Amino acid sequence: MSKQELGEVVVIDDDESVLESMEIYLEMKGCTVRKSNDADGCLALFQAQPPDVAIIDIGLKDPTKDGIWLLKRLRAEYPDIPVIVLSGYSELEVGVRSMRLGAFDFLEKPAMPQYMFEVVKRSIEVGRVQQANRRLSAAMRTEPVEMVGSTAAVRKMRDLLEQQADKNCRVLLRGDIGSGKALAARFLHDRSPRRLKPFLVANCRLDDPDAVRELLFGSAGGVEKLPGSGESVAYDYRPGLLEQADGGSLYLDEVSDLPLEIQQELVVALVRGRFQRVGGGEAVGIDCRVFSGTTKDPQLLIDEGAFHKDLFDRLNVVSIDIPPLDARRDDIPELCHHFTTLLHQKSNLPKREFSRDALETLTSMHWPGNVKQLRNVVEKLLLNGLNDDVPVTAGEINLSDEGSIADAGTAMSEQYWKLSLREARNEFERQYLIGQINRCSGNISTAAKLVGMERSALHRKLKGLNVSTKAKSGFRIATARIGKS
């Protein structure tokens, strides 16, 4: 595992030998490590670049800026970054207090290296999810939640969403990557009686089942007997997303990727309407509406034993399909205008119009990344382009960057210059017809009228040019490989 794959750790201890040994071990495990021996040094490291997690020694020598003082500062200024505290046996009471102040965990010195690494790895996973969830929630609060488009596919989807918005049933949203499932979930929430309560997103694709379990159900903390007195002190708990979404809505992103054991636990929680935090404690009632999304076919996963049918039945009270962009190409001009306006308001990017040839090029492209991919293309064009008064042209669209050149019906590439005249002519016809067919969402009859051919003649032409159509998400797209005739 590379450093970039795991994360960055800031380590604070006034014992140089401890710093050195922790640095060596964590770097060997794939972490990037920065270190300091006092609180001021730690704050400077955070200000330069906040890490993924911090490990701080409670017993720092400066009594005015000890580990507890530093923990309070970090929790106040960087609430989404987990802090792990180190404490000796004689400082156990202080370690317990640190948990009550919001520390992610505490380790007794000397910490066992492998256990320390497992705690670090789990804290990075949980911290990143919390940060991503906060960013997503903030973005969705500031952007107007609209399902932009006027095609029949979008009107049908929007009607279904509006019909279910004010109900309290669970909804399963099915669609390709980037098609807008999370936005549809937010659309439902914002039009429901729960709209003034939280809307949270759970990333179900985490590799570590323990991290997923704590993400959803939270942690009960624990109880520790203080040395000498026999008194017991409880750690503060950490609420999971099911608890944080109380009164509001929770969206389970890619729910079919949940580990099987977590699927079963979620079924039990939904059936009973309550759950226990990790570690036990009192039962917590569930009062949130659950939306879920998947790019996969749940029935196939059930047949393969990769998805619990009980969970599918609980989540699939209502199922709504989110159409791919290739099935709603006529929405592309409206979406381009929407994204341009949005990016101008949010990021002060130029508010450029799109020329007719640019819109025709975008409409003819194949969009495997759907609406999300289109937004990225629009943002790139605005970032790299000219001022507000100059429209976007087809020449500015770098099709190869989007992986669409083989399937889209594209502008001439360098490969054409290597072909004979006959081959180049065939290639032009191939790409032209692919583009026109895809503009018509794979409807050969419509495409034939558009290009001025009989339907049977178009079929013969496509066969001669090695163009085929294939089914994708309920519609068809045309594809061919360059160089074949």
CSV table of C-alpha atoms in Angstrom, one decimal:
chain,number,residue,atom,x,y,z
A,1,MET,CA,0.0,0.0,0.0
A,2,SER,CA,1.4,3.4,-1.0
A,3,LYS,CA,1.6,6.4,1.2
A,4,GLN,CA,-1.0,8.2,-0.8
A,5,GLU,CA,-3.4,5.3,-0.4
A,6,LEU,CA,-3.3,5.3,3.4
A,7,GLY,CA,-2.8,8.9,4.6
A,8,GLU,CA,-0.8,11.4,6.6
A,9,VAL,CA,-0.2,11.3,10.3
A,10,VAL,CA,1.0,14.1,12.6
A,11,VAL,CA,2.7,12.7,15.7
A,12,ILE,CA,3.4,14.8,18.8
A,13,ASP,CA,5.6,13.6,21.7
A,14,ASP,CA,8.4,15.2,23.7
A,15,ASP,CA,10.4,12.0,23.7
A,16,GLU,CA,12.5,11.9,20.5
A,17,SER,CA,13.0,8.1,20.7
A,18,VAL,CA,9.2,7.6,20.7
A,19,LEU,CA,8.8,10.0,17.7
A,20,GLU,CA,11.5,8.2,15.8
A,21,SER,CA,10.1,4.7,16.4
A,22,MET,CA,6.6,5.7,15.5
A,23,GLU,CA,7.7,7.4,12.4
A,24,ILE,CA,9.7,4.4,11.2
A,25,TYR,CA,6.9,2.0,11.9
A,26,LEU,CA,4.1,4.1,10.4
A,27,GLU,CA,6.1,4.9,7.3
A,28,MET,CA,6.8,1.2,6.8
A,29,LYS,CA,3.1,0.7,6.9
A,30,GLY,CA,2.4,3.2,4.2
A,31,CYS,CA,1.8,6.4,6.1
A,32,THR,CA,3.3,9.8,5.5
A,33,VAL,CA,4.5,11.1,8.9
A,34,ARG,CA,5.2,14.6,10.2
A,35,LYS,CA,6.3,15.1,13.8
A,36,SER,CA,6.9,17.7,16.5
A,37,ASN,CA,7.7,17.6,20.2
A,38,ASP,CA,5.3,20.3,21.5
A,39,ALA,CA,1.8,21.8,21.0
A,40,ASP,CA,2.9,24.9,19.1
A,41,GLY,CA,4.8,22.7,16.6
A,42,CYS,CA,1.7,20.6,16.2
A,43,LEU,CA,-0.5,23.6,15.4
A,44,ALA,CA,2.1,24.9,12.9
A,45,LEU,CA,2.0,21.5,11.1
A,46,PHE,CA,-1.8,21.6,11.0
A,47,GLN,CA,-1.8,25.2,9.7
A,48,ALA,CA,0.6,24.3,6.9
A,49,GLN,CA,-1.5,21.2,5.9
A,50,PRO,CA,-4.1,19.5,8.0
A,51,PRO,CA,-3.3,15.7,8.2
A,52,ASP,CA,-5.7,12.7,8.1
A,53,VAL,CA,-5.1,12.0,11.8
A,54,ALA,CA,-3.1,13.2,14.7
A,55,ILE,CA,-1.4,11.2,17.5
A,56,ILE,CA,-0.6,13.3,20.5
A,57,ASP,CA,1.0,12.6,23.9
A,58,ILE,CA,-1.1,13.7,26.8
A,59,GLY,CA,1.9,14.2,29.0
A,60,LEU,CA,3.6,17.0,27.1
A,61,LYS,CA,6.1,18.9,29.4
A,62,ASP,CA,4.7,22.4,29.0
A,63,PRO,CA,2.0,22.6,31.8
A,64,THR,CA,0.3,25.5,30.0
A,65,LYS,CA,0.1,23.7,26.7
A,66,ASP,CA,-0.2,20.0,27.6
A,67,GLY,CA,-1.9,17.3,25.6
A,68,ILE,CA,-5.4,18.1,26.9
A,69,TRP,CA,-5.0,21.8,25.9
A,70,LEU,CA,-3.8,20.7,22.5
A,71,LEU,CA,-6.7,18.2,22.1
A,72,LYS,CA,-9.3,21.0,22.9
A,73,ARG,CA,-7.6,23.3,20.3
A,74,LEU,CA,-7.6,20.6,17.6
A,75,ARG,CA,-11.2,19.6,18.3
A,76,ALA,CA,-12.4,23.2,18.1
A,77,GLU,CA,-10.4,24.2,15.0
A,78,TYR,CA,-10.3,20.8,13.1
A,79,PRO,CA,-13.4,18.9,14.2
A,80,ASP,CA,-13.3,16.4,11.3
A,81,ILE,CA,-9.7,15.3,11.9
A,82,PRO,CA,-9.5,12.3,14.3
A,83,VAL,CA,-7.1,12.7,17.3
A,84,ILE,CA,-5.6,9.6,19.0
A,85,VAL,CA,-4.1,10.3,22.4
A,86,LEU,CA,-1.2,8.5,24.1
A,87,SER,CA,-1.1,8.2,27.9
A,88,GLY,CA,0.9,6.2,30.4
A,89,TYR,CA,-0.7,4.0,33.1
A,90,SER,CA,-0.4,6.7,35.7
A,91,GLU,CA,-2.2,9.1,33.3
A,92,LEU,CA,-5.1,6.8,32.7
A,93,GLU,CA,-7.6,9.2,34.2
A,94,VAL,CA,-6.4,11.9,31.9
A,95,GLY,CA,-6.7,9.5,29.0
A,96,VAL,CA,-10.3,8.8,29.9
A,97,ARG,CA,-11.0,12.5,30.1
A,98,SER,CA,-9.6,13.0,26.7
A,99,MET,CA,-12.2,10.6,25.3
A,100,ARG,CA,-14.9,12.7,26.8
A,101,LEU,CA,-13.4,15.7,25.1
A,102,GLY,CA,-13.7,14.1,21.7
A,103,ALA,CA,-10.6,12.0,21.1
A,104,PHE,CA,-11.1,9.2,18.6
A,105,ASP,CA,-9.3,6.7,20.8
A,106,PHE,CA,-6.5,6.5,23.3
A,107,LEU,CA,-3.5,4.2,23.6
A,108,GLU,CA,-1.6,3.2,26.7
A,109,LYS,CA,2.1,3.7,26.4
A,110,PRO,CA,4.1,2.0,25.2
A,111,ALA,CA,1.6,1.3,22.5
A,112,MET,CA,1.7,-2.1,20.7
A,113,PRO,CA,2.8,-1.1,17.1
A,114,GLN,CA,0.3,-3.3,15.2
A,115,TYR,CA,-2.6,-2.3,17.4
A,116,MET,CA,-1.6,1.4,17.0
A,117,PHE,CA,-1.6,1.0,13.3
A,118,GLU,CA,-5.1,-0.6,13.2
A,119,VAL,CA,-6.4,2.3,15.2
A,120,VAL,CA,-4.7,4.8,12.9
A,121,LYS,CA,-6.1,3.0,9.8
A,122,ARG,CA,-9.6,3.0,11.2
A,123,SER,CA,-9.5,6.6,12.3
A,124,ILE,CA,-8.4,7.7,8.8
A,125,GLU,CA,-11.2,5.8,7.2
A,126,VAL,CA,-13.9,7.2,9.5
A,127,GLY,CA,-12.4,10.8,9.4
A,128,ARG,CA,-12.4,10.8,5.6
A,129,VAL,CA,-16.0,9.7,5.5
A,130,GLN,CA,-17.0,12.4,8.0
A,131,GLN,CA,-15.2,15.1,6.0
A,132,ALA,CA,-16.7,13.9,2.7
A,133,ASN,CA,-20.2,13.8,4.2
A,134,ARG,CA,-19.8,17.3,5.6
A,135,ARG,CA,-18.6,18.7,2.2
A,136,LEU,CA,-21.4,17.0,0.3
A,137,SER,CA,-24.1,18.2,2.8
A,138,ALA,CA,-22.7,21.7,2.6
A,139,ALA,CA,-22.6,21.6,-1.2
A,140,MET,CA,-26.2,20.4,-1.4
A,141,ARG,CA,-27.4,23.0,1.0
A,142,THR,CA,-25.9,25.9,-1.1
A,143,GLU,CA,-26.8,24.6,-4.6
A,144,PRO,CA,-30.5,24.6,-5.7
A,145,VAL,CA,-31.6,21.0,-5.8
A,146,GLU,CA,-33.1,20.7,-9.3
A,147,MET,CA,-33.6,17.7,-11.6
A,148,VAL,CA,-32.8,19.7,-14.8
A,149,GLY,CA,-34.2,18.5,-18.1
A,150,SER,CA,-37.3,18.5,-20.2
A,151,THR,CA,-37.1,15.1,-22.0
A,152,ALA,CA,-39.8,12.5,-21.5
A,153,ALA,CA,-37.3,10.4,-19.4
A,154,VAL,CA,-36.6,13.2,-17.0
A,155,ARG,CA,-40.2,14.3,-16.8
A,156,LYS,CA,-41.2,10.7,-15.9
A,157,MET,CA,-38.5,10.5,-13.2
A,158,ARG,CA,-39.3,13.9,-11.8
A,159,ASP,CA,-43.0,12.9,-11.5
A,160,LEU,CA,-42.2,9.7,-9.7
A,161,LEU,CA,-39.9,11.6,-7.3
A,162,GLU,CA,-42.5,14.2,-6.6
A,163,GLN,CA,-45.2,11.5,-6.0
A,164,GLN,CA,-43.0,9.9,-3.3
A,165,ALA,CA,-41.4,13.0,-1.7
A,166,ASP,CA,-44.0,13.7,1.0
A,167,LYS,CA,-44.4,10.1,1.9
A,168,ASN,CA,-42.3,8.3,4.5
A,169,CYS,CA,-41.5,5.1,2.6
A,170,ARG,CA,-38.0,4.0,1.7
A,171,VAL,CA,-36.9,4.5,-1.9
A,172,LEU,CA,-34.3,2.6,-3.9
A,173,LEU,CA,-32.7,4.7,-6.7
A,174,ARG,CA,-31.2,2.7,-9.5
A,175,GLY,CA,-28.9,4.2,-12.2
A,176,ASP,CA,-25.4,4.4,-13.7
A,177,ILE,CA,-22.4,6.1,-12.1
A,178,GLY,CA,-22.8,9.9,-12.3
A,179,SER,CA,-26.5,9.8,-13.3
A,180,GLY,CA,-27.6,11.8,-10.3
A,181,LYS,CA,-28.9,9.3,-7.7
A,182,ALA,CA,-27.6,11.3,-4.7
A,183,LEU,CA,-29.2,14.4,-6.1
A,184,ALA,CA,-32.5,12.6,-6.5
A,185,ALA,CA,-32.3,11.5,-2.9
A,186,ARG,CA,-31.7,15.1,-1.9
A,187,PHE,CA,-34.6,16.2,-4.2
A,188,LEU,CA,-36.9,13.7,-2.2
A,189,HIS,CA,-35.6,15.0,1.2
A,190,ASP,CA,-36.1,18.7,0.3
A,191,ARG,CA,-39.7,18.2,-0.7
A,192,SER,CA,-40.6,16.1,2.3
A,193,PRO,CA,-41.8,17.0,5.8
A,194,ARG,CA,-38.3,16.2,7.0
A,195,ARG,CA,-36.6,18.9,4.9
A,196,LEU,CA,-35.6,21.1,7.9
A,197,LYS,CA,-33.7,18.1,9.5
A,198,PRO,CA,-30.4,16.6,8.4
A,199,PHE,CA,-29.7,15.0,5.1
A,200,LEU,CA,-26.7,12.7,5.4
A,201,VAL,CA,-24.8,10.4,3.0
A,202,ALA,CA,-23.2,7.1,3.9
A,203,ASN,CA,-20.5,5.8,1.6
A,204,CYS,CA,-21.1,2.0,1.6
A,205,ARG,CA,-18.0,1.2,-0.4
A,206,LEU,CA,-15.5,1.2,2.5
A,207,ASP,CA,-13.3,-1.9,2.6
A,208,ASP,CA,-13.2,-2.2,6.4
A,209,PRO,CA,-16.4,-3.7,7.9
A,210,ASP,CA,-15.6,-2.3,11.3
A,211,ALA,CA,-15.3,1.2,9.8
A,212,VAL,CA,-18.7,0.8,8.1
A,213,ARG,CA,-20.3,-0.6,11.2
A,214,GLU,CA,-19.1,2.4,13.3
A,215,LEU,CA,-20.0,4.8,10.5
A,216,LEU,CA,-23.7,3.6,10.5
A,217,PHE,CA,-24.2,2.6,14.1
A,218,GLY,CA,-21.7,4.7,16.0
A,219,SER,CA,-19.7,3.7,19.1
A,220,ALA,CA,-20.9,3.3,22.6
A,221,GLY,CA,-17.5,4.3,24.1
A,222,GLY,CA,-16.8,2.4,27.2
A,223,VAL,CA,-16.4,2.4,31.0
A,224,GLU,CA,-13.0,2.5,32.7
A,225,LYS,CA,-12.1,2.1,36.3
A,226,LEU,CA,-9.8,4.8,37.6
A,227,PRO,CA,-6.7,3.4,39.3
A,228,GLY,CA,-6.7,3.6,43.1
A,229,SER,CA,-10.2,4.9,43.6
A,230,GLY,CA,-12.3,2.1,42.1
A,231,GLU,CA,-14.5,4.8,40.5
A,232,SER,CA,-15.8,4.1,37.0
A,233,VAL,CA,-15.9,6.8,34.4
A,234,ALA,CA,-17.8,6.5,31.1
A,235,TYR,CA,-16.3,7.5,27.7
A,236,ASP,CA,-18.4,9.7,25.6
A,237,TYR,CA,-20.1,7.9,22.7
A,238,ARG,CA,-19.7,8.7,19.0
A,239,PRO,CA,-23.0,8.8,17.2
A,240,GLY,CA,-23.3,7.0,13.8
A,241,LEU,CA,-25.1,8.3,10.8
A,242,LEU,CA,-28.4,6.5,11.6
A,243,GLU,CA,-28.4,8.5,14.9
A,244,GLN,CA,-27.1,11.8,13.4
A,245,ALA,CA,-29.8,11.7,10.8
A,246,ASP,CA,-32.5,11.7,13.5
A,247,GLY,CA,-35.7,13.3,12.2
A,248,GLY,CA,-34.1,13.7,8.7
A,249,SER,CA,-33.0,11.4,5.9
A,250,LEU,CA,-30.0,9.1,5.3
A,251,TYR,CA,-28.9,8.1,1.8
A,252,LEU,CA,-27.0,4.8,1.5
A,253,ASP,CA,-24.7,5.4,-1.5
A,254,GLU,CA,-23.9,2.1,-3.4
A,255,VAL,CA,-25.8,0.1,-0.8
A,256,SER,CA,-25.1,-3.2,-2.7
A,257,ASP,CA,-21.4,-2.8,-1.8
A,258,LEU,CA,-22.1,-3.1,2.0
A,259,PRO,CA,-20.3,-6.1,3.5
A,260,LEU,CA,-22.7,-9.0,4.0
A,261,GLU,CA,-22.4,-9.0,7.8
A,262,ILE,CA,-23.3,-5.3,7.9
A,263,GLN,CA,-26.2,-5.9,5.6
A,264,GLN,CA,-27.6,-8.4,8.1
A,265,GLU,CA,-27.2,-6.0,11.0
A,266,LEU,CA,-28.9,-3.2,9.0
A,267,VAL,CA,-31.8,-5.5,8.3
A,268,VAL,CA,-32.2,-6.3,12.0
A,269,ALA,CA,-32.1,-2.5,12.8
A,270,LEU,CA,-34.7,-1.6,10.2
A,271,VAL,CA,-37.0,-4.4,11.3
A,272,ARG,CA,-36.8,-3.5,14.9
A,273,GLY,CA,-36.6,0.2,14.4
A,274,ARG,CA,-33.7,0.5,16.8
A,275,PHE,CA,-30.1,-0.6,17.1
A,276,GLN,CA,-27.2,-0.7,19.5
A,277,ARG,CA,-24.0,1.3,19.1
A,278,VAL,CA,-20.8,-0.7,18.6
A,279,GLY,CA,-19.8,-1.8,22.0
A,280,GLY,CA,-23.4,-2.1,23.3
A,281,GLY,CA,-25.3,0.2,25.6
A,282,GLU,CA,-28.9,1.3,25.4
A,283,ALA,CA,-30.9,0.8,22.2
A,284,VAL,CA,-31.2,3.8,19.9
A,285,GLY,CA,-34.4,4.3,18.0
A,286,ILE,CA,-34.4,5.0,14.3
A,287,ASP,CA,-36.2,8.1,13.2
A,288,CYS,CA,-34.9,8.8,9.7
A,289,ARG,CA,-36.1,8.1,6.2
A,290,VAL,CA,-33.7,5.8,4.3
A,291,PHE,CA,-32.9,6.3,0.7
A,292,SER,CA,-30.5,4.0,-1.1
A,293,GLY,CA,-28.7,3.9,-4.4
A,294,THR,CA,-27.0,1.3,-6.6
A,295,THR,CA,-25.4,1.0,-10.0
A,296,LYS,CA,-25.8,-2.8,-9.9
A,297,ASP,CA,-28.7,-5.2,-10.4
A,298,PRO,CA,-29.7,-6.2,-6.9
A,299,GLN,CA,-31.6,-9.3,-8.1
A,300,LEU,CA,-28.4,-10.6,-9.8
A,301,LEU,CA,-26.5,-10.0,-6.6
A,302,ILE,CA,-29.2,-11.8,-4.6
A,303,ASP,CA,-28.9,-14.8,-6.9
A,304,GLU,CA,-25.1,-14.8,-6.5
A,305,GLY,CA,-25.4,-14.6,-2.7
A,306,ALA,CA,-23.8,-11.1,-2.5
A,307,PHE,CA,-26.9,-9.2,-1.4
A,308,HIS,CA,-29.4,-10.1,1.3
A,309,LYS,CA,-32.9,-10.4,-0.1
A,310,ASP,CA,-34.3,-9.3,3.3
A,311,LEU,CA,-32.4,-6.0,3.0
A,312,PHE,CA,-33.5,-5.5,-0.6
A,313,ASP,CA,-37.1,-6.0,0.3
A,314,ARG,CA,-36.8,-3.5,3.2
A,315,LEU,CA,-35.1,-0.8,1.0
A,316,ASN,CA,-37.1,-1.5,-2.2
A,317,VAL,CA,-40.5,-0.3,-1.0
A,318,VAL,CA,-40.4,2.1,-4.0
A,319,SER,CA,-37.9,1.8,-6.9
A,320,ILE,CA,-37.1,4.7,-9.2
A,321,ASP,CA,-34.8,4.5,-12.2
A,322,ILE,CA,-32.5,7.4,-12.9
A,323,PRO,CA,-32.0,7.6,-16.6
A,324,PRO,CA,-28.4,7.8,-18.1
A,325,LEU,CA,-27.4,10.9,-20.0
A,326,ASP,CA,-27.2,8.9,-23.3
A,327,ALA,CA,-31.0,8.3,-22.9
A,328,ARG,CA,-31.7,12.0,-22.6
A,329,ARG,CA,-29.4,13.7,-25.0
A,330,ASP,CA,-31.8,16.5,-25.8
A,331,ASP,CA,-31.3,17.7,-22.2
A,332,ILE,CA,-27.6,18.5,-22.8
A,333,PRO,CA,-28.1,22.1,-24.0
A,334,GLU,CA,-30.3,22.8,-20.9
A,335,LEU,CA,-27.8,21.1,-18.6
A,336,CYS,CA,-24.9,23.0,-20.1
A,337,HIS,CA,-26.7,26.3,-19.4
A,338,HIS,CA,-27.5,25.2,-15.9
A,339,PHE,CA,-24.0,24.2,-15.1
A,340,THR,CA,-22.6,27.4,-16.6
A,341,THR,CA,-24.8,29.5,-14.4
A,342,LEU,CA,-24.1,27.4,-11.3
A,343,LEU,CA,-20.3,27.5,-11.8
A,344,HIS,CA,-20.4,31.3,-12.5
A,345,GLN,CA,-22.3,31.8,-9.2
A,346,LYS,CA,-20.2,29.4,-7.1
A,347,SER,CA,-16.7,29.7,-8.6
A,348,ASN,CA,-16.9,33.0,-10.5
A,349,LEU,CA,-16.1,31.2,-13.8
A,350,PRO,CA,-17.0,33.0,-17.1
A,351,LYS,CA,-20.6,32.7,-18.0
A,352,ARG,CA,-20.1,31.7,-21.6
A,353,GLU,CA,-22.8,30.5,-24.0
A,354,PHE,CA,-22.4,27.3,-26.0
A,355,SER,CA,-22.4,27.7,-29.8
A,356,ARG,CA,-24.6,25.4,-31.9
A,357,ASP,CA,-21.7,23.4,-33.2
A,358,ALA,CA,-20.4,22.9,-29.6
A,359,LEU,CA,-23.9,21.6,-28.4
A,360,GLU,CA,-24.2,19.3,-31.4
A,361,THR,CA,-20.8,17.9,-30.7
A,362,LEU,CA,-21.6,17.3,-27.0
A,363,THR,CA,-25.0,15.9,-27.9
A,364,SER,CA,-23.4,13.3,-30.3
A,365,MET,CA,-20.9,12.1,-27.7
A,366,HIS,CA,-21.2,8.9,-25.6
A,367,TRP,CA,-21.4,9.7,-21.9
A,368,PRO,CA,-20.3,6.8,-19.8
A,369,GLY,CA,-19.9,9.1,-16.8
A,370,ASN,CA,-23.4,10.6,-17.4
A,371,VAL,CA,-24.4,14.0,-16.0
A,372,LYS,CA,-21.4,14.2,-13.6
A,373,GLN,CA,-19.1,13.8,-16.6
A,374,LEU,CA,-20.9,16.5,-18.5
A,375,ARG,CA,-20.5,18.9,-15.6
A,376,ASN,CA,-16.8,18.1,-15.5
A,377,VAL,CA,-16.5,18.9,-19.2
A,378,VAL,CA,-18.4,22.2,-18.8
A,379,GLU,CA,-16.2,23.2,-15.9
A,380,LYS,CA,-13.0,22.4,-17.9
A,381,LEU,CA,-14.2,24.5,-20.8
A,382,LEU,CA,-15.0,27.4,-18.6
A,383,LEU,CA,-11.7,27.1,-16.7
A,384,ASN,CA,-9.6,26.9,-19.9
A,385,GLY,CA,-11.6,29.2,-22.1
A,386,LEU,CA,-12.1,32.8,-22.8
A,387,ASN,CA,-14.2,35.6,-21.3
A,388,ASP,CA,-18.0,35.8,-21.1
A,389,ASP,CA,-18.5,37.4,-24.5
A,390,VAL,CA,-16.9,34.5,-26.5
A,391,PRO,CA,-19.1,31.4,-27.0
A,392,VAL,CA,-17.7,27.9,-26.5
A,393,THR,CA,-17.0,26.3,-29.9
A,394,ALA,CA,-16.7,22.6,-30.9
A,395,GLY,CA,-12.9,23.1,-31.5
A,396,GLU,CA,-12.5,23.6,-27.7
A,397,ILE,CA,-13.9,20.3,-26.8
A,398,ASN,CA,-11.1,17.7,-26.3
A,399,LEU,CA,-13.0,14.5,-26.9
A,400,SER,CA,-10.2,12.1,-26.2
A,401,ASP,CA,-9.9,13.4,-22.6
A,402,GLU,CA,-13.4,12.0,-22.0
A,403,GLY,CA,-12.8,8.6,-23.5
A,404,SER,CA,-15.5,9.1,-26.1
A,405,ILE,CA,-13.6,9.3,-29.4
A,406,ALA,CA,-14.3,5.7,-30.4
A,407,ASP,CA,-18.0,5.8,-29.8
A,408,ALA,CA,-19.2,9.3,-30.2
A,409,GLY,CA,-19.1,10.3,-33.9
A,410,THR,CA,-16.2,12.8,-33.4
A,411,ALA,CA,-14.1,15.4,-35.2
A,412,MET,CA,-11.2,14.3,-37.4
A,413,SER,CA,-8.2,12.9,-35.4
A,414,GLU,CA,-4.6,12.3,-36.4
A,415,GLN,CA,-5.5,8.7,-37.3
A,416,TYR,CA,-7.4,9.8,-40.4
A,417,TRP,CA,-4.2,11.1,-42.0
A,418,LYS,CA,-2.8,7.6,-42.0
A,419,LEU,CA,-5.7,6.2,-44.0
A,420,SER,CA,-6.3,5.9,-47.7
A,421,LEU,CA,-9.0,8.1,-49.2
A,422,ARG,CA,-11.5,5.2,-49.3
A,423,GLU,CA,-10.7,4.3,-45.7
A,424,ALA,CA,-11.0,7.9,-44.6
A,425,ARG,CA,-14.3,8.3,-46.4
A,426,ASN,CA,-15.6,5.1,-44.7
A,427,GLU,CA,-14.3,6.3,-41.4
A,428,PHE,CA,-16.0,9.7,-41.7
A,429,GLU,CA,-19.3,8.0,-42.6
A,430,ARG,CA,-18.9,5.6,-39.7
A,431,GLN,CA,-18.4,8.3,-37.2
A,432,TYR,CA,-21.1,10.6,-38.7
A,433,LEU,CA,-23.7,7.8,-38.5
A,434,ILE,CA,-22.6,6.8,-35.0
A,435,GLY,CA,-23.1,10.4,-33.8
A,436,GLN,CA,-26.5,10.7,-35.5
A,437,ILE,CA,-27.7,7.4,-34.1
A,438,ASN,CA,-26.6,8.3,-30.6
A,439,ARG,CA,-28.3,11.7,-30.8
A,440,CYS,CA,-31.5,9.7,-31.4
A,441,SER,CA,-30.8,7.4,-28.4
A,442,GLY,CA,-30.2,4.4,-30.8
A,443,ASN,CA,-33.5,4.7,-32.7
A,444,ILE,CA,-32.6,3.7,-36.2
A,445,SER,CA,-35.9,4.8,-37.7
A,446,THR,CA,-35.5,8.3,-36.3
A,447,ALA,CA,-31.8,8.4,-37.3
A,448,ALA,CA,-32.7,7.3,-40.9
A,449,LYS,CA,-35.1,10.3,-41.3
A,450,LEU,CA,-32.4,12.6,-39.8
A,451,VAL,CA,-29.7,11.6,-42.3
A,452,GLY,CA,-32.2,11.3,-45.3
A,453,MET,CA,-32.0,7.5,-45.9
A,454,GLU,CA,-34.4,4.7,-46.0
A,455,ARG,CA,-34.3,2.5,-42.8
A,456,SER,CA,-33.3,-0.6,-44.7
A,457,ALA,CA,-30.6,1.3,-46.6
A,458,LEU,CA,-29.2,2.6,-43.3
A,459,HIS,CA,-29.1,-0.9,-41.9
A,460,ARG,CA,-27.1,-2.1,-44.9
A,461,LYS,CA,-24.8,0.9,-44.6
A,462,LEU,CA,-24.2,0.2,-40.9
A,463,LYS,CA,-23.4,-3.4,-41.6
A,464,GLY,CA,-20.9,-2.5,-44.3
A,465,LEU,CA,-19.2,0.0,-42.0
A,466,ASN,CA,-19.1,-2.5,-39.1
A,467,VAL,CA,-21.3,-0.3,-36.9
A,468,SER,CA,-23.4,-2.1,-34.3
A,469,THR,CA,-25.8,-1.1,-31.6
A,470,LYS,CA,-25.8,-2.5,-28.1
A,471,ALA,CA,-28.3,-2.2,-25.2
A,472,LYS,CA,-27.3,0.0,-22.3
A,473,SER,CA,-29.6,0.8,-19.4
A,474,GLY,CA,-32.8,0.3,-21.4
A,475,PHE,CA,-31.8,2.0,-24.6
A,476,ARG,CA,-29.2,1.5,-27.4
A,477,ILE,CA,-26.0,3.1,-28.4
A,478,ALA,CA,-24.0,2.7,-31.6
A,479,THR,CA,-20.3,1.7,-31.5
A,480,ALA,CA,-17.5,0.9,-33.9
A,481,ARG,CA,-13.7,0.5,-33.9
A,482,ILE,CA,-11.7,3.0,-35.9
A,483,GLY,CA,-9.8,1.5,-38.8
A,484,LYS,CA,-12.3,-1.2,-39.6
A,485,SER,CA,-14.1,-1.0,-43.0
